[in-house]
């Protein structure tokens, strides 16, 4: 679900970014900024929604007796849980998938001969940022400042990126 959202977000952003670029070459950067701000809003909402999903999980869960007399989650319950996950994650992952594509569209602009190294540099920086973010989250931030504070720090990063892009 997560990777599918990233991929679909990239494809959709490519189409939208190209269309808007023809009208205004700065529009992909503006769209990037808006996507980052929306990711921040959704991330903030998820930070407060996720810890409260226990009651919903109990409410939508029913069990059946399996082959070995074990209680197993019913297929309807599994489908409902998947649906809740999709509703909560897909909007964020679509936007996350859009961000790199929009930045690439803005940075490459009409200078196609420079596209290779520019795209490579952006892709490399994006991958490095993702790896460092994962390491910092697991090894430093969550153990020292808590999950909620780490989520709020991520929201702050999205806000900073979004506002910075819009100011440019």
PDB file of C-alpha atoms in Angstrom:
ATOM      1  CA  UNK A   1       0.000   0.000   0.000  1.00  0.00           C
ATOM      2  CA  UNK A   2       2.771   2.425   0.970  1.00  0.00           C
ATOM      3  CA  UNK A   3       4.979   1.835  -2.069  1.00  0.00           C
ATOM      4  CA  UNK A   4       1.948   1.743  -4.359  1.00  0.00           C
ATOM      5  CA  UNK A   5       0.923   5.167  -3.058  1.00  0.00           C
ATOM      6  CA  UNK A   6       4.430   6.517  -3.631  1.00  0.00           C
ATOM      7  CA  UNK A   7       4.503   5.202  -7.197  1.00  0.00           C
ATOM      8  CA  UNK A   8       1.025   6.401  -8.088  1.00  0.00           C
ATOM      9  CA  UNK A   9       1.750   9.798  -6.524  1.00  0.00           C
ATOM     10  CA  UNK A  10       4.861  10.106  -8.688  1.00  0.00           C
ATOM     11  CA  UNK A  11       2.966   9.231 -11.866  1.00  0.00           C
ATOM     12  CA  UNK A  12       0.108  11.619 -11.131  1.00  0.00           C
ATOM     13  CA  UNK A  13       2.483  14.412 -10.141  1.00  0.00           C
ATOM     14  CA  UNK A  14       4.384  13.935 -13.381  1.00  0.00           C
ATOM     15  CA  UNK A  15       1.252  14.518 -15.415  1.00  0.00           C
ATOM     16  CA  UNK A  16       0.056  17.429 -13.300  1.00  0.00           C
ATOM     17  CA  UNK A  17       3.518  18.985 -13.010  1.00  0.00           C
ATOM     18  CA  UNK A  18       4.072  18.898 -16.778  1.00  0.00           C
ATOM     19  CA  UNK A  19       0.668  20.433 -17.459  1.00  0.00           C
ATOM     20  CA  UNK A  20       1.169  23.246 -14.937  1.00  0.00           C
ATOM     21  CA  UNK A  21       4.782  23.787 -16.038  1.00  0.00           C
ATOM     22  CA  UNK A  22       3.580  24.737 -19.522  1.00  0.00           C
ATOM     23  CA  UNK A  23       1.515  27.567 -17.989  1.00  0.00           C
ATOM     24  CA  UNK A  24       4.069  28.661 -15.401  1.00  0.00           C
ATOM     25  CA  UNK A  25       7.579  27.174 -15.072  1.00  0.00           C
ATOM     26  CA  UNK A  26       7.619  27.917 -11.316  1.00  0.00           C
ATOM     27  CA  UNK A  27       4.372  26.041 -10.648  1.00  0.00           C
ATOM     28  CA  UNK A  28       5.984  22.637  -9.904  1.00  0.00           C
ATOM     29  CA  UNK A  29       7.870  24.264  -7.009  1.00  0.00           C
ATOM     30  CA  UNK A  30       4.625  25.773  -5.740  1.00  0.00           C
ATOM     31  CA  UNK A  31       2.901  22.391  -6.043  1.00  0.00           C
ATOM     32  CA  UNK A  32       5.816  20.791  -4.193  1.00  0.00           C
ATOM     33  CA  UNK A  33       5.424  23.314  -1.373  1.00  0.00           C
ATOM     34  CA  UNK A  34       1.693  22.664  -1.167  1.00  0.00           C
ATOM     35  CA  UNK A  35       2.287  18.889  -1.127  1.00  0.00           C
ATOM     36  CA  UNK A  36       4.772  19.255   1.752  1.00  0.00           C
ATOM     37  CA  UNK A  37       2.288  21.381   3.715  1.00  0.00           C
ATOM     38  CA  UNK A  38      -0.480  18.839   3.147  1.00  0.00           C
ATOM     39  CA  UNK A  39       1.857  16.038   4.259  1.00  0.00           C
ATOM     40  CA  UNK A  40       2.500  18.029   7.439  1.00  0.00           C
ATOM     41  CA  UNK A  41      -1.233  18.448   8.096  1.00  0.00           C
ATOM     42  CA  UNK A  42      -1.922  14.761   7.473  1.00  0.00           C
ATOM     43  CA  UNK A  43       1.099  13.744   9.561  1.00  0.00           C
ATOM     44  CA  UNK A  44      -0.108  15.868  12.457  1.00  0.00           C
ATOM     45  CA  UNK A  45      -3.577  14.355  12.195  1.00  0.00           C
ATOM     46  CA  UNK A  46      -2.140  10.814  12.103  1.00  0.00           C
ATOM     47  CA  UNK A  47       0.039  11.523  15.134  1.00  0.00           C
ATOM     48  CA  UNK A  48      -3.107  12.033  17.174  1.00  0.00           C
ATOM     49  CA  UNK A  49      -5.393   9.517  15.411  1.00  0.00           C
ATOM     50  CA  UNK A  50      -3.171   6.421  15.425  1.00  0.00           C
ATOM     51  CA  UNK A  51      -2.931   6.010  19.221  1.00  0.00           C
ATOM     52  CA  UNK A  52      -6.721   6.066  19.423  1.00  0.00           C
ATOM     53  CA  UNK A  53      -7.392   3.319  16.884  1.00  0.00           C
ATOM     54  CA  UNK A  54      -7.554   0.570  19.509  1.00  0.00           C
ATOM     55  CA  UNK A  55     -11.248   1.123  20.176  1.00  0.00           C
ATOM     56  CA  UNK A  56     -12.030   1.122  16.451  1.00  0.00           C
ATOM     57  CA  UNK A  57     -10.021  -2.073  16.000  1.00  0.00           C
ATOM     58  CA  UNK A  58     -12.030  -3.772  18.743  1.00  0.00           C
ATOM     59  CA  UNK A  59     -15.309  -2.515  17.303  1.00  0.00           C
ATOM     60  CA  UNK A  60     -14.674  -3.853  13.785  1.00  0.00           C
ATOM     61  CA  UNK A  61     -13.147  -7.167  14.839  1.00  0.00           C
ATOM     62  CA  UNK A  62     -14.922 -10.468  14.848  1.00  0.00           C
ATOM     63  CA  UNK A  63     -13.443 -13.920  15.037  1.00  0.00           C
ATOM     64  CA  UNK A  64     -14.124 -17.354  13.628  1.00  0.00           C
ATOM     65  CA  UNK A  65     -12.898 -20.740  14.755  1.00  0.00           C
ATOM     66  CA  UNK A  66     -10.096 -21.965  12.517  1.00  0.00           C
ATOM     67  CA  UNK A  67      -9.014 -25.449  11.471  1.00  0.00           C
ATOM     68  CA  UNK A  68      -7.172 -26.113  14.737  1.00  0.00           C
ATOM     69  CA  UNK A  69      -9.875 -24.634  16.997  1.00  0.00           C
ATOM     70  CA  UNK A  70      -7.998 -21.348  17.258  1.00  0.00           C
ATOM     71  CA  UNK A  71      -9.847 -18.066  17.094  1.00  0.00           C
ATOM     72  CA  UNK A  72      -8.904 -16.275  13.873  1.00  0.00           C
ATOM     73  CA  UNK A  73      -9.791 -12.818  12.658  1.00  0.00           C
ATOM     74  CA  UNK A  74     -12.666 -13.020  10.164  1.00  0.00           C
ATOM     75  CA  UNK A  75     -12.049 -12.012   6.569  1.00  0.00           C
ATOM     76  CA  UNK A  76     -14.501  -9.108   6.945  1.00  0.00           C
ATOM     77  CA  UNK A  77     -12.528  -7.829   9.930  1.00  0.00           C
ATOM     78  CA  UNK A  78      -9.281  -8.106   7.987  1.00  0.00           C
ATOM     79  CA  UNK A  79     -10.827  -6.228   5.055  1.00  0.00           C
ATOM     80  CA  UNK A  80     -12.125  -3.490   7.352  1.00  0.00           C
ATOM     81  CA  UNK A  81      -8.713  -3.114   8.999  1.00  0.00           C
ATOM     82  CA  UNK A  82      -7.082  -2.896   5.580  1.00  0.00           C
ATOM     83  CA  UNK A  83      -9.623  -0.258   4.539  1.00  0.00           C
ATOM     84  CA  UNK A  84      -8.897   1.823   7.665  1.00  0.00           C
ATOM     85  CA  UNK A  85      -5.172   1.595   6.921  1.00  0.00           C
ATOM     86  CA  UNK A  86      -5.705   2.608   3.305  1.00  0.00           C
ATOM     87  CA  UNK A  87      -7.891   5.578   4.211  1.00  0.00           C
ATOM     88  CA  UNK A  88      -5.265   6.773   6.696  1.00  0.00           C
ATOM     89  CA  UNK A  89      -2.130   6.143   4.609  1.00  0.00           C
ATOM     90  CA  UNK A  90      -2.947   6.561   0.935  1.00  0.00           C
ATOM     91  CA  UNK A  91      -3.409  10.366   0.921  1.00  0.00           C
ATOM     92  CA  UNK A  92      -0.029  10.875   2.611  1.00  0.00           C
ATOM     93  CA  UNK A  93       1.798   8.384   0.419  1.00  0.00           C
ATOM     94  CA  UNK A  94       0.350   9.887  -2.774  1.00  0.00           C
ATOM     95  CA  UNK A  95       1.644  13.290  -1.710  1.00  0.00           C
ATOM     96  CA  UNK A  96       5.032  11.864  -0.670  1.00  0.00           C
ATOM     97  CA  UNK A  97       5.361  10.202  -4.052  1.00  0.00           C
ATOM     98  CA  UNK A  98       4.554  13.495  -5.749  1.00  0.00           C
ATOM     99  CA  UNK A  99       7.257  15.549  -4.054  1.00  0.00           C
ATOM    100  CA  UNK A 100      10.384  14.235  -5.815  1.00  0.00           C
ATOM    101  CA  UNK A 101       8.658  14.226  -9.193  1.00  0.00           C
ATOM    102  CA  UNK A 102       7.587  17.861  -8.774  1.00  0.00           C
ATOM    103  CA  UNK A 103      11.060  18.921  -7.674  1.00  0.00           C
ATOM    104  CA  UNK A 104      12.600  17.150 -10.663  1.00  0.00           C
ATOM    105  CA  UNK A 105      10.190  18.922 -13.016  1.00  0.00           C
ATOM    106  CA  UNK A 106      11.104  22.285 -11.534  1.00  0.00           C
ATOM    107  CA  UNK A 107      14.871  21.696 -11.474  1.00  0.00           C
ATOM    108  CA  UNK A 108      15.104  20.232 -14.968  1.00  0.00           C
ATOM    109  CA  UNK A 109      12.778  22.866 -16.491  1.00  0.00           C
ATOM    110  CA  UNK A 110      13.598  23.101 -20.205  1.00  0.00           C
ATOM    111  CA  UNK A 111      17.295  22.261 -19.837  1.00  0.00           C
ATOM    112  CA  UNK A 112      17.022  18.632 -20.880  1.00  0.00           C
ATOM    113  CA  UNK A 113      20.775  18.332 -21.564  1.00  0.00           C
ATOM    114  CA  UNK A 114      21.390  18.905 -17.828  1.00  0.00           C
ATOM    115  CA  UNK A 115      18.599  16.552 -16.734  1.00  0.00           C
ATOM    116  CA  UNK A 116      20.741  13.468 -16.094  1.00  0.00           C
ATOM    117  CA  UNK A 117      22.986  14.834 -13.387  1.00  0.00           C
ATOM    118  CA  UNK A 118      20.254  17.038 -11.879  1.00  0.00           C
ATOM    119  CA  UNK A 119      17.821  14.150 -11.548  1.00  0.00           C
ATOM    120  CA  UNK A 120      20.602  11.903 -10.252  1.00  0.00           C
ATOM    121  CA  UNK A 121      21.611  14.470  -7.649  1.00  0.00           C
ATOM    122  CA  UNK A 122      18.034  15.012  -6.467  1.00  0.00           C
ATOM    123  CA  UNK A 123      17.377  11.282  -6.365  1.00  0.00           C
ATOM    124  CA  UNK A 124      20.596  10.661  -4.433  1.00  0.00           C
ATOM    125  CA  UNK A 125      19.848  13.429  -1.925  1.00  0.00           C
ATOM    126  CA  UNK A 126      16.300  12.148  -1.510  1.00  0.00           C
ATOM    127  CA  UNK A 127      17.542   8.607  -0.865  1.00  0.00           C
ATOM    128  CA  UNK A 128      20.218   9.845   1.549  1.00  0.00           C
ATOM    129  CA  UNK A 129      17.626  11.916   3.411  1.00  0.00           C
ATOM    130  CA  UNK A 130      15.288   8.939   3.688  1.00  0.00           C
ATOM    131  CA  UNK A 131      18.058   6.673   5.006  1.00  0.00           C
ATOM    132  CA  UNK A 132      19.331   9.237   7.525  1.00  0.00           C
ATOM    133  CA  UNK A 133      15.751   9.963   8.607  1.00  0.00           C
ATOM    134  CA  UNK A 134      15.070   6.278   9.240  1.00  0.00           C
ATOM    135  CA  UNK A 135      18.292   5.822  11.190  1.00  0.00           C
ATOM    136  CA  UNK A 136      17.746   8.938  13.291  1.00  0.00           C
ATOM    137  CA  UNK A 137      14.157   7.984  13.983  1.00  0.00           C
ATOM    138  CA  UNK A 138      14.926   4.488  15.243  1.00  0.00           C
ATOM    139  CA  UNK A 139      18.295   5.035  16.878  1.00  0.00           C
ATOM    140  CA  UNK A 140      18.075   8.552  18.295  1.00  0.00           C
ATOM    141  CA  UNK A 141      14.746  10.337  18.203  1.00  0.00           C
ATOM    142  CA  UNK A 142      12.185   7.785  19.394  1.00  0.00           C
ATOM    143  CA  UNK A 143      14.389   6.469  22.222  1.00  0.00           C
ATOM    144  CA  UNK A 144      15.218   9.963  23.492  1.00  0.00           C
ATOM    145  CA  UNK A 145      12.215  12.192  22.799  1.00  0.00           C
ATOM    146  CA  UNK A 146       9.235   9.770  22.288  1.00  0.00           C
ATOM    147  CA  UNK A 147       7.198   8.724  19.294  1.00  0.00           C
ATOM    148  CA  UNK A 148       4.889  11.752  19.447  1.00  0.00           C
ATOM    149  CA  UNK A 149       7.771  14.224  19.617  1.00  0.00           C
ATOM    150  CA  UNK A 150       9.446  12.437  16.694  1.00  0.00           C
ATOM    151  CA  UNK A 151       6.236  12.659  14.678  1.00  0.00           C
ATOM    152  CA  UNK A 152       5.979  16.367  15.508  1.00  0.00           C
ATOM    153  CA  UNK A 153       9.601  16.868  14.427  1.00  0.00           C
ATOM    154  CA  UNK A 154       8.761  15.238  11.087  1.00  0.00           C
ATOM    155  CA  UNK A 155       5.744  17.538  10.751  1.00  0.00           C
ATOM    156  CA  UNK A 156       8.065  20.472  11.450  1.00  0.00           C
ATOM    157  CA  UNK A 157      10.402  19.308   8.684  1.00  0.00           C
ATOM    158  CA  UNK A 158       7.524  19.115   6.222  1.00  0.00           C
ATOM    159  CA  UNK A 159       6.351  22.585   7.254  1.00  0.00           C
ATOM    160  CA  UNK A 160       9.851  23.969   6.790  1.00  0.00           C
ATOM    161  CA  UNK A 161      10.224  22.371   3.340  1.00  0.00           C
ATOM    162  CA  UNK A 162       6.758  23.484   2.240  1.00  0.00           C
ATOM    163  CA  UNK A 163       7.097  27.070   3.439  1.00  0.00           C
ATOM    164  CA  UNK A 164      10.623  27.307   2.022  1.00  0.00           C
ATOM    165  CA  UNK A 165       9.430  26.164  -1.399  1.00  0.00           C
ATOM    166  CA  UNK A 166       6.508  28.572  -1.397  1.00  0.00           C
ATOM    167  CA  UNK A 167       8.762  31.465  -0.377  1.00  0.00           C
ATOM    168  CA  UNK A 168      11.124  30.669  -3.277  1.00  0.00           C
TER     169      UNK A 168
END
